[in-house]
PDB file of C-alpha atoms in Angstrom:
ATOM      1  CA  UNK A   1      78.770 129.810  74.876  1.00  0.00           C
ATOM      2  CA  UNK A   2      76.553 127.349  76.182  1.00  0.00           C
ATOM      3  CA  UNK A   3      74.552 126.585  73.389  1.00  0.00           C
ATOM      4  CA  UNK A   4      77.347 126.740  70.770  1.00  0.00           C
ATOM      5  CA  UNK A   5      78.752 124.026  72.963  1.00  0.00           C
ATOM      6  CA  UNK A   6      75.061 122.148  72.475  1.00  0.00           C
ATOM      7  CA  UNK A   7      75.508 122.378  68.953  1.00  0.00           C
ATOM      8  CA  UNK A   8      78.383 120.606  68.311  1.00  0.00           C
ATOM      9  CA  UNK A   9      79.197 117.250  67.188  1.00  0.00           C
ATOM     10  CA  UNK A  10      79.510 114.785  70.251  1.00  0.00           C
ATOM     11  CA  UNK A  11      82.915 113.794  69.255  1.00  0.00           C
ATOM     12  CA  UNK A  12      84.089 117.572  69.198  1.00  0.00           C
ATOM     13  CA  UNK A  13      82.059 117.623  72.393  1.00  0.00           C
ATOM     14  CA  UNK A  14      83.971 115.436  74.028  1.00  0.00           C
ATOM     15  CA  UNK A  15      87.319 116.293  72.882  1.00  0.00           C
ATOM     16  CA  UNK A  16      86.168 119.724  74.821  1.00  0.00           C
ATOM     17  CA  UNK A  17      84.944 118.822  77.811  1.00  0.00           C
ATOM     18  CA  UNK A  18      88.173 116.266  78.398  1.00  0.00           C
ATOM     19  CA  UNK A  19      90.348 119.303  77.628  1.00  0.00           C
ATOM     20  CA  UNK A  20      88.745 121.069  79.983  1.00  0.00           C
ATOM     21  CA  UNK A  21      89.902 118.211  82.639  1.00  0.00           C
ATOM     22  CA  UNK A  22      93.244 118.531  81.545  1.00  0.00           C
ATOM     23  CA  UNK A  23      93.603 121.956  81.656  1.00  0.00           C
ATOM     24  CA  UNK A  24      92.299 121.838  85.586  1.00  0.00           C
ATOM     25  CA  UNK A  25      95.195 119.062  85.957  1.00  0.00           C
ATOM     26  CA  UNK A  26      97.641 121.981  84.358  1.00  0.00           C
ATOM     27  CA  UNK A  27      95.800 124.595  86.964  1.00  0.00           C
ATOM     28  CA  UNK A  28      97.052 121.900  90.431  1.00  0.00           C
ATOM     29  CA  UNK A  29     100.337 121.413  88.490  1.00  0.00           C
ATOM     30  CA  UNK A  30     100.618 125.362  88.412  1.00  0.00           C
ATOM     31  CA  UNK A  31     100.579 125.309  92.115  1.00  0.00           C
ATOM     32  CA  UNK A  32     104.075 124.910  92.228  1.00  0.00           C
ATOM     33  CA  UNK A  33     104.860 127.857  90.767  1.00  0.00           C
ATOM     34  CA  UNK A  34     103.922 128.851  94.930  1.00  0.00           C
ATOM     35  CA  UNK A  35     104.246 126.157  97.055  1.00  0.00           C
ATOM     36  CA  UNK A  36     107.951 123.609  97.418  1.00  0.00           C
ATOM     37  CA  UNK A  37     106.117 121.435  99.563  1.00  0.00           C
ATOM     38  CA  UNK A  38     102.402 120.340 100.771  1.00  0.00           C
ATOM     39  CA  UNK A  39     101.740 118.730 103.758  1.00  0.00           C
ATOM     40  CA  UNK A  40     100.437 115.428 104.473  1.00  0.00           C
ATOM     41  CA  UNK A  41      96.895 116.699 105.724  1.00  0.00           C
ATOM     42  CA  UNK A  42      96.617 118.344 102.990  1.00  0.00           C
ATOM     43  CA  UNK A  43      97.676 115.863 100.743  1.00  0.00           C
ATOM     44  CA  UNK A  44      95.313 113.271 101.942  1.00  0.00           C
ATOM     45  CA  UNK A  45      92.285 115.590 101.947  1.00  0.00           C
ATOM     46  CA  UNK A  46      93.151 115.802  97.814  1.00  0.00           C
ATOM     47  CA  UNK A  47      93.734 112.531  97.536  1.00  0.00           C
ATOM     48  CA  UNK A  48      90.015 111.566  99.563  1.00  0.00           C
ATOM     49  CA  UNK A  49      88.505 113.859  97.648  1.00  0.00           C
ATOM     50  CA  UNK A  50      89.293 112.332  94.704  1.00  0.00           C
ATOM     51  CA  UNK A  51      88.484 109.153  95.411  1.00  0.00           C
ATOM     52  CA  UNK A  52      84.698 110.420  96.874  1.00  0.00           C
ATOM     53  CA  UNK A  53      84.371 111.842  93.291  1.00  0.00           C
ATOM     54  CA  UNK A  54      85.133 108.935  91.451  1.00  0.00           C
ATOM     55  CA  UNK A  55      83.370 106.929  93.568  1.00  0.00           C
ATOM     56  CA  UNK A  56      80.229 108.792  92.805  1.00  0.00           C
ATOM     57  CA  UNK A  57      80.776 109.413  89.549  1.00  0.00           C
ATOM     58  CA  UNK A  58      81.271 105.857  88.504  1.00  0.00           C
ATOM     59  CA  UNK A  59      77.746 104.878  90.177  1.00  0.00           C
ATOM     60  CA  UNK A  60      75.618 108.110  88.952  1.00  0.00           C
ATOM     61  CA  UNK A  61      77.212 108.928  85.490  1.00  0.00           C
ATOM     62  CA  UNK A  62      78.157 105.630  84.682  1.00  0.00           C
ATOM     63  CA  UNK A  63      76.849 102.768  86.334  1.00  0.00           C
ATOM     64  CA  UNK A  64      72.802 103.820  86.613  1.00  0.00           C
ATOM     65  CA  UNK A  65      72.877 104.959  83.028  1.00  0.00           C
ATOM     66  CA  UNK A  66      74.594 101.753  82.252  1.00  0.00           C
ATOM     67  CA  UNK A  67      71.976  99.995  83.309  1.00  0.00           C
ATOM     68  CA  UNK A  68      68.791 101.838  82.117  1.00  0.00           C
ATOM     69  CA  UNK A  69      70.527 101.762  78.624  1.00  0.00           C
ATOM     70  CA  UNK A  70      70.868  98.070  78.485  1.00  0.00           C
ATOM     71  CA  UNK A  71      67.304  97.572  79.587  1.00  0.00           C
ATOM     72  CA  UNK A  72      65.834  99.861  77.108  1.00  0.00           C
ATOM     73  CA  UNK A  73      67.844  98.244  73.970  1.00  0.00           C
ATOM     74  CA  UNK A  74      66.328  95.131  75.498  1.00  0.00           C
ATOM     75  CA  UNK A  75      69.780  93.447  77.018  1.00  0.00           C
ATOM     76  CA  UNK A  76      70.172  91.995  80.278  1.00  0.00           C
ATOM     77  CA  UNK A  77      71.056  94.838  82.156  1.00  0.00           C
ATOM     78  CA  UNK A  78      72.345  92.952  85.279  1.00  0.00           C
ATOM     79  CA  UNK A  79      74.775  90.777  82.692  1.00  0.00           C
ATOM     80  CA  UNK A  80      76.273  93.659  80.610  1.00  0.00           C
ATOM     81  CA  UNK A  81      76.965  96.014  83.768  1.00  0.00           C
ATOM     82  CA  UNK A  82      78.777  93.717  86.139  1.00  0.00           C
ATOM     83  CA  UNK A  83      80.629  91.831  82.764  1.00  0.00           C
ATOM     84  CA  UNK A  84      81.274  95.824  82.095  1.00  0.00           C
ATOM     85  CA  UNK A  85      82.433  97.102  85.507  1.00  0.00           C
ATOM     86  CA  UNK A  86      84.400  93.668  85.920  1.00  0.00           C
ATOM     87  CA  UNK A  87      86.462  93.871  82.642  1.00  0.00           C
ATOM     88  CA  UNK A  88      86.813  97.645  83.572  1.00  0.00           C
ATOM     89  CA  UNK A  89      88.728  96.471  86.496  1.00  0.00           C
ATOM     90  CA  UNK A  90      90.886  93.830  84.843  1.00  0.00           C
ATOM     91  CA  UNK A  91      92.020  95.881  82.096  1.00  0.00           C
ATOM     92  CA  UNK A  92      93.007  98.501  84.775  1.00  0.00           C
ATOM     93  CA  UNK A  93      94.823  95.418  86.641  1.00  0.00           C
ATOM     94  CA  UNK A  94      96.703  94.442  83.759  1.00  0.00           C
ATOM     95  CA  UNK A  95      97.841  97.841  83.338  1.00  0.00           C
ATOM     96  CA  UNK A  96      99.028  98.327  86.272  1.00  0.00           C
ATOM     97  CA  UNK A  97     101.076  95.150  86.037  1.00  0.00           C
ATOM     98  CA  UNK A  98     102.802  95.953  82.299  1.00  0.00           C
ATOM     99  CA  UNK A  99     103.067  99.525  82.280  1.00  0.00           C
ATOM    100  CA  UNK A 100     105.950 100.991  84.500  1.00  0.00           C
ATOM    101  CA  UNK A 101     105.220 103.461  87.044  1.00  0.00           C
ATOM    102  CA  UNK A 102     105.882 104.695  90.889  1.00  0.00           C
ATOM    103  CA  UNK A 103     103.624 105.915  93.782  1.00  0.00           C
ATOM    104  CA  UNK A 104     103.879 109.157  95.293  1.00  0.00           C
ATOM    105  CA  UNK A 105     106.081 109.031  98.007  1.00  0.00           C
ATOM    106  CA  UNK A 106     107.384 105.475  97.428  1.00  0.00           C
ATOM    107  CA  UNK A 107     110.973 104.237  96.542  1.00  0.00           C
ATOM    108  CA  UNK A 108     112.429 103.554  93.131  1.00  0.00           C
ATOM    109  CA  UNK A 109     112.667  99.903  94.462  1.00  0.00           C
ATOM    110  CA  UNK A 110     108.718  99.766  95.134  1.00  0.00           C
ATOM    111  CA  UNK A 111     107.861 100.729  91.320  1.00  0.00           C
ATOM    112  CA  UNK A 112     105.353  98.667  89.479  1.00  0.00           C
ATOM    113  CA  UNK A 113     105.073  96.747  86.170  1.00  0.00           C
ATOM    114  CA  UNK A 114     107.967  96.056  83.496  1.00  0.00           C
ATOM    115  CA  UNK A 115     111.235  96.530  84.953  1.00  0.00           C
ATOM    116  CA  UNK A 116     112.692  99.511  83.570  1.00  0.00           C
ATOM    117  CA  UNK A 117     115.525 102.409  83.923  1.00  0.00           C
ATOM    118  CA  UNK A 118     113.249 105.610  83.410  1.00  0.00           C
ATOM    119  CA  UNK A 119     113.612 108.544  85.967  1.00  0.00           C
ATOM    120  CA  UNK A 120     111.875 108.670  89.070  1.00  0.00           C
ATOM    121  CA  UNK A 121     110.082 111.655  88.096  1.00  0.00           C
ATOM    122  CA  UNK A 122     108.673 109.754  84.254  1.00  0.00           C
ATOM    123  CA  UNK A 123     107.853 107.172  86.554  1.00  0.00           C
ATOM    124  CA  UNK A 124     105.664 109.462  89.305  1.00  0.00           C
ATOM    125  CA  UNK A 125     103.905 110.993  86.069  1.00  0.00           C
ATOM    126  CA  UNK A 126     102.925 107.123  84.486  1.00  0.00           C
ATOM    127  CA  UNK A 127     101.367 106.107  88.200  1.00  0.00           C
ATOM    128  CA  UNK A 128      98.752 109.556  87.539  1.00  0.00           C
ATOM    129  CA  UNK A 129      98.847 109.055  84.067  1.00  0.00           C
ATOM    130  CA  UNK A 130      97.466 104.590  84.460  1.00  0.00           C
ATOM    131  CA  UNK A 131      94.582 106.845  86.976  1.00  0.00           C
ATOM    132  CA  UNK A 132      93.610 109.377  84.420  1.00  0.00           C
ATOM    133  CA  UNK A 133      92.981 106.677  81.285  1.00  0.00           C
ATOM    134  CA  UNK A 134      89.691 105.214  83.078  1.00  0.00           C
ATOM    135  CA  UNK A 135      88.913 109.407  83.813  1.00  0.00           C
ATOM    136  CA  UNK A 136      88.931 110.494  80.023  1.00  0.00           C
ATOM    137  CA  UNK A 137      86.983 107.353  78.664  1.00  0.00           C
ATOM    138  CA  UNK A 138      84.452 107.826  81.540  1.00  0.00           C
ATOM    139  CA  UNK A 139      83.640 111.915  80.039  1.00  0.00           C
ATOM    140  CA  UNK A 140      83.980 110.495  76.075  1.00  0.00           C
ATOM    141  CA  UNK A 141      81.423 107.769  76.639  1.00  0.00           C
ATOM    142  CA  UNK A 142      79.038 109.863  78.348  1.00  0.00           C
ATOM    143  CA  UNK A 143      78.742 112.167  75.712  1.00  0.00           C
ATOM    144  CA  UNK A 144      78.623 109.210  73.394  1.00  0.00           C
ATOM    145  CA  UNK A 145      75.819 107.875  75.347  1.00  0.00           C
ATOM    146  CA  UNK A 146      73.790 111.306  75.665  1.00  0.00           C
ATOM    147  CA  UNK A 147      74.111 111.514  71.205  1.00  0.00           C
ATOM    148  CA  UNK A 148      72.644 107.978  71.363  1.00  0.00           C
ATOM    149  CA  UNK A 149      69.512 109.102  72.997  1.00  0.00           C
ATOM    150  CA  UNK A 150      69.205 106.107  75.118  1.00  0.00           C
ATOM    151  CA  UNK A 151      68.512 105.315  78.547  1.00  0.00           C
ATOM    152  CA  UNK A 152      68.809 108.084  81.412  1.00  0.00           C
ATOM    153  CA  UNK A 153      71.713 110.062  79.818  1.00  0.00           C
ATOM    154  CA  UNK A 154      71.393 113.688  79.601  1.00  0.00           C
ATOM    155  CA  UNK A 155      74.161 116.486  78.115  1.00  0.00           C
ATOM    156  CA  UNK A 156      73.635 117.987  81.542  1.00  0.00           C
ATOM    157  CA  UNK A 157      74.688 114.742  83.139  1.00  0.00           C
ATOM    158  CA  UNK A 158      77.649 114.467  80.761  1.00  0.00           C
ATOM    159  CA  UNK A 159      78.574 118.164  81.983  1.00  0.00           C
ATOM    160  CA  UNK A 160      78.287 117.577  85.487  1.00  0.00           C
ATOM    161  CA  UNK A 161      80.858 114.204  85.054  1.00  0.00           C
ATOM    162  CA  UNK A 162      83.768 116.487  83.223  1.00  0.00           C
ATOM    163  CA  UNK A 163      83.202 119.209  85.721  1.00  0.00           C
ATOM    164  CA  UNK A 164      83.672 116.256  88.833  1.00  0.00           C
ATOM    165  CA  UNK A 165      86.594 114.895  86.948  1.00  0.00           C
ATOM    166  CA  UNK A 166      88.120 118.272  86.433  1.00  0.00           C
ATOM    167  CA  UNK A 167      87.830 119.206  90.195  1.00  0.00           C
ATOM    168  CA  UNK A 168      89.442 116.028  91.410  1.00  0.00           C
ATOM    169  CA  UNK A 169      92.395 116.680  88.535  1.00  0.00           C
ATOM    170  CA  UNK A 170      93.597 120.081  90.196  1.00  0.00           C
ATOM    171  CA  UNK A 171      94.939 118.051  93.436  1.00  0.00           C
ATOM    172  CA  UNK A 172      95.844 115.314  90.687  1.00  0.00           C
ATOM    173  CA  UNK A 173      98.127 117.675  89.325  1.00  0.00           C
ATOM    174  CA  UNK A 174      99.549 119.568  92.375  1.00  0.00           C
ATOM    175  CA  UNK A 175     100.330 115.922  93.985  1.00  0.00           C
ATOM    176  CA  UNK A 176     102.840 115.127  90.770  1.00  0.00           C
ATOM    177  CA  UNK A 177     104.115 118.440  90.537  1.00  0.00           C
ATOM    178  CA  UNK A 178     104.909 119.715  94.131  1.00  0.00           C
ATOM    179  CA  UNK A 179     106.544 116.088  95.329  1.00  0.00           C
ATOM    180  CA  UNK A 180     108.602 116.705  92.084  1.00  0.00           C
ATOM    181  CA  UNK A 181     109.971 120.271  93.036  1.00  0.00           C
ATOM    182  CA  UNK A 182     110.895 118.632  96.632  1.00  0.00           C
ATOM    183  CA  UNK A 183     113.262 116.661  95.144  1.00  0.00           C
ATOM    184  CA  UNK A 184     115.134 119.490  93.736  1.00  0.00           C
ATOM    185  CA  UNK A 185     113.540 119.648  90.089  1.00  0.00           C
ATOM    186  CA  UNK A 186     113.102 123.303  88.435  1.00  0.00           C
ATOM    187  CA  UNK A 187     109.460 124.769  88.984  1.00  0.00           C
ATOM    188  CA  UNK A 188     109.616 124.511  85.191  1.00  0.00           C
ATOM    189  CA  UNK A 189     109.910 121.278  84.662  1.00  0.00           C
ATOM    190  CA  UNK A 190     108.067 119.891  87.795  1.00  0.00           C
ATOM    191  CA  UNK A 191     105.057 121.820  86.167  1.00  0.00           C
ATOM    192  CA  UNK A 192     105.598 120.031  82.667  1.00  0.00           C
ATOM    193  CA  UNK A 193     105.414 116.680  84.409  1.00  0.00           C
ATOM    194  CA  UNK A 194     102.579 117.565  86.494  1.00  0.00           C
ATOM    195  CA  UNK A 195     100.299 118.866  83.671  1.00  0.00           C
ATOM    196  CA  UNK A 196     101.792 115.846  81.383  1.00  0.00           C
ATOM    197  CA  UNK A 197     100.033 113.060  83.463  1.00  0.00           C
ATOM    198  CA  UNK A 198      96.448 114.982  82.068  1.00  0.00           C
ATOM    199  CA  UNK A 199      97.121 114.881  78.085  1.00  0.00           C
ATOM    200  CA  UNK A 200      95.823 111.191  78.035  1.00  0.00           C
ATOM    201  CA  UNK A 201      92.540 112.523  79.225  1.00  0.00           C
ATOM    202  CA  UNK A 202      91.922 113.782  75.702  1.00  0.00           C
ATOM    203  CA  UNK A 203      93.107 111.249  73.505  1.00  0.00           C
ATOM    204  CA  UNK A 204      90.934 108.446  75.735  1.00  0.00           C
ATOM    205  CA  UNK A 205      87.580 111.120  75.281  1.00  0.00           C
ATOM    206  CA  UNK A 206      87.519 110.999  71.944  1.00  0.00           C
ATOM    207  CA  UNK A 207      88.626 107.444  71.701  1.00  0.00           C
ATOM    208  CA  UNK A 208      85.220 106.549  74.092  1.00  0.00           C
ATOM    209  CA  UNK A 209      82.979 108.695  72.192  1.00  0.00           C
ATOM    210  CA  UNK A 210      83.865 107.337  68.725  1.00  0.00           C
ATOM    211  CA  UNK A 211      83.421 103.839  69.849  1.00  0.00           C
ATOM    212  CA  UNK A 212      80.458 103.971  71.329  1.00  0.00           C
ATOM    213  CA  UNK A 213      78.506 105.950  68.552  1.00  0.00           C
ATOM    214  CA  UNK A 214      79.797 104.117  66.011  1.00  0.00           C
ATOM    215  CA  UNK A 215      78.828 100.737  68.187  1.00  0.00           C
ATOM    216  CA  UNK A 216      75.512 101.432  69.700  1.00  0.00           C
ATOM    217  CA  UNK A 217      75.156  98.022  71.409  1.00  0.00           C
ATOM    218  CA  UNK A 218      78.390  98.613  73.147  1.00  0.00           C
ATOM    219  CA  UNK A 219      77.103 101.477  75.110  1.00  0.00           C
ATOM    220  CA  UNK A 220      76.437 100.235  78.195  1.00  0.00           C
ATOM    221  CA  UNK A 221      79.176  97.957  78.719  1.00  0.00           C
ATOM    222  CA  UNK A 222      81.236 101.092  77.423  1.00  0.00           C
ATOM    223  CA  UNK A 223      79.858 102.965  80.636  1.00  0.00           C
ATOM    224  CA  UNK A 224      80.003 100.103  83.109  1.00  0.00           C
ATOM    225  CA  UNK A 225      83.923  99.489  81.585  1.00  0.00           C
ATOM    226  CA  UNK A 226      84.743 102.357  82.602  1.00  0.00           C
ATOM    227  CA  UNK A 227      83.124 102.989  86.239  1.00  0.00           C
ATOM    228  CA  UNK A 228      84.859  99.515  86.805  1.00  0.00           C
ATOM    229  CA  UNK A 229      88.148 100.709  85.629  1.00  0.00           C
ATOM    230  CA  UNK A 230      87.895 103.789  87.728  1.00  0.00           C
ATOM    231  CA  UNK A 231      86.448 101.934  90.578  1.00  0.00           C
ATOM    232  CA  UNK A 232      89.777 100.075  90.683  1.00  0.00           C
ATOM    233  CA  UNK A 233      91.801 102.973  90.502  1.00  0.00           C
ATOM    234  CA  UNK A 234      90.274 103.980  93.502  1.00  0.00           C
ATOM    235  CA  UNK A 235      90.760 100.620  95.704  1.00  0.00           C
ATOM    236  CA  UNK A 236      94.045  99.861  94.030  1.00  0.00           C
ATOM    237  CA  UNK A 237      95.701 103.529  93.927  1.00  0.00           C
ATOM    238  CA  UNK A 238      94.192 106.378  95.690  1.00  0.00           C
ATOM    239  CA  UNK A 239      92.905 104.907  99.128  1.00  0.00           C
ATOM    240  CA  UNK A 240      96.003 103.308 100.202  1.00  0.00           C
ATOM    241  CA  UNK A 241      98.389 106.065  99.035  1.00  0.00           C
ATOM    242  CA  UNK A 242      96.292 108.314 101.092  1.00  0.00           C
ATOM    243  CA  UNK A 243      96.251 106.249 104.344  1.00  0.00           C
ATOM    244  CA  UNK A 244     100.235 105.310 104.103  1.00  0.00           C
ATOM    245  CA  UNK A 245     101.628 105.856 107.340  1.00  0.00           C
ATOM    246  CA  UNK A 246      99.041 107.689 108.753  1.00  0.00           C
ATOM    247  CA  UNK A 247      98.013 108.385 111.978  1.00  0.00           C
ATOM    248  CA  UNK A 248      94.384 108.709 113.256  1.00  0.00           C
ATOM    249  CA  UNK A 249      93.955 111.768 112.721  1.00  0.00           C
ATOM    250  CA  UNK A 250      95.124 112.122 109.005  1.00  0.00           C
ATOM    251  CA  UNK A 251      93.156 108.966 108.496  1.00  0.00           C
ATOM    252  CA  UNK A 252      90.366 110.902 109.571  1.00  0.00           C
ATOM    253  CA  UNK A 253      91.332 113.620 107.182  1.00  0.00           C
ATOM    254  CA  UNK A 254      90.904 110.881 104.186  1.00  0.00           C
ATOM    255  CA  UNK A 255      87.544 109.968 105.636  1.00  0.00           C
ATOM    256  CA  UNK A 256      86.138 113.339 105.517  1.00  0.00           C
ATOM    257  CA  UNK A 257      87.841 114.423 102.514  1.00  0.00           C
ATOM    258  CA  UNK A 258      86.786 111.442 100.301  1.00  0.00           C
ATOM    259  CA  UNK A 259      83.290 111.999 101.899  1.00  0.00           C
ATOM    260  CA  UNK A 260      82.938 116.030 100.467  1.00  0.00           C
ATOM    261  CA  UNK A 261      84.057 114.871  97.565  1.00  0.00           C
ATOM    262  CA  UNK A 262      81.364 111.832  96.988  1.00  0.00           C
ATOM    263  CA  UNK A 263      78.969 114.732  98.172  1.00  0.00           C
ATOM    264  CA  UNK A 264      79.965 117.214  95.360  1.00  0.00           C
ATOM    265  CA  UNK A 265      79.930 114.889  92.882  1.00  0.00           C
ATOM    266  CA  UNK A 266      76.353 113.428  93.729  1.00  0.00           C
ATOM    267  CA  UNK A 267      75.131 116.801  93.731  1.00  0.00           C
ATOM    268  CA  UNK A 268      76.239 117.449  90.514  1.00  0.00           C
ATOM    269  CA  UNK A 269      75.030 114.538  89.117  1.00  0.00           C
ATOM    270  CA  UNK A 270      71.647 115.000  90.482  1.00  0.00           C
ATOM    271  CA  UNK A 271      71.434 118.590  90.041  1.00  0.00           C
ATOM    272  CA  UNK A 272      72.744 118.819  86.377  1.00  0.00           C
ATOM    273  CA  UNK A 273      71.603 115.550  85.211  1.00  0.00           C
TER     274      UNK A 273
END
């Protein structure tokens, strides 16, 4: 299976490997089929973990390889990354401005961006959905970068990113889908909504792989675009939301959680790439 997967064209590669992400988003969304409810603990732990993955992620499978890239195609590396990782964020910040969307747990009056009259629940899925974007472009440029042949950037590496992006989608998933059940919607549908907020994954995979093969001097800002973008999600989005109206002990929770996460990830990263 392995090597068929080796074999394949880097575009169909990543179209895989980011269907694979969304698939574990599906998998947390599945949860409640079994659980109404999750606690907070719990909750936070996901939402740490996360974060620690992303974290990691956007400094060993994107912003390293960003670097060594742009110094072996002779750029200035320092230039390119932080113009990269900054743009990253801003693009992420304007998002989050225009596009229309709710935090988990907040109140229809604390939605973001463009005033609008969608449901609650369309507006839950958008808030995972704005997190997700940076997630898919992060896998589709790293297999971009590993058919380019330049710089540090291995096919293992490019594994090991999909695999840490799929493990931080299952609580992804579960924390859209389970919130959604509590406020009386059918396991059905709660399930649809929760898997939904994954299908941009693919679309943004082989958007960042066809870019940055087709524009090889783009690479590196490609990669350091997107560890900024998903740098901001985690700032912006996933650390406060976990730490809202905690106590010490669930802020605790966050700590450790977003630490084991950041762990996993690096070992990943080192061990497969």
């Amino acid at each position: 299976m392995m090597k068929w997967f080796i074999d394949q064209p880097v575009v169909l590669q990543a179209l895989l490997a980011t269907l694979f992400t969304w698939g574990v988003t599906a998998l947390g969304a599945a949860t409640v089929f079994f659980f109404k409810d999750i606690k907070k603990n719990v909750l936070n732990a996901m939402l740490g973990f996360a974060a620690g993955v992303m974290i990691a992620a956007s400094f060993w499978s994107l912003l390293a390889p960003s670097i060594s890239m742009a110094e072996s195609i002779g750029q200035n590396a320092v230039v390119v990354a932080a113009l990269g990782f900054l743009s990253g964020g801003l693009f992420l910040f304007l998002a989050d401005k225009l596009i229309p969307h709710l935090h988990l747990g907040g109140k229809m009056s604390e939605a973001e961006g463009i005033k609008t009259s969608w449901q609650r629940s369309v507006l839950l899925v958008l808030a995972i959905t704005l997190h997700n974007i940076p997630e898919g472009l992060a896998v589709g440029v790293a297999f971009g970068a590993v058919a380019k042949g330049t710089g540090d950037a291995t096919l293992a590496g490019a594994i090991a990113l999909a695999i840490g992006i799929g493990l931080q989608n299952f609580p992804e998933g579960a924390a859209v889908s389970i919130p959604l059940r509590r406020e009386g919607m059918s396991r059905k549908k709660a399930f649809l909504y929760g898997q939904a907020s994954g299908v941009v994954e693919p679309f943004m995979g082989v958007l960042g792989a066809v870019a940055v093969t087709m524009m090889e001097p783009i690479l590196p800002f490609a990669l350091a675009f997107a560890a900024g973008a998903m740098i901001y999600v985690v700032v912006e989005e996933l650390i406060p939301e976990a730490h809202r109206g905690n106590d010490n002990l669930e802020s605790d929770i966050t700590t450790i959680g977003c630490m084991i996460g950041f762990t996993v990830m690096m070992i990943l990263d080192v061990a497969l790439g």
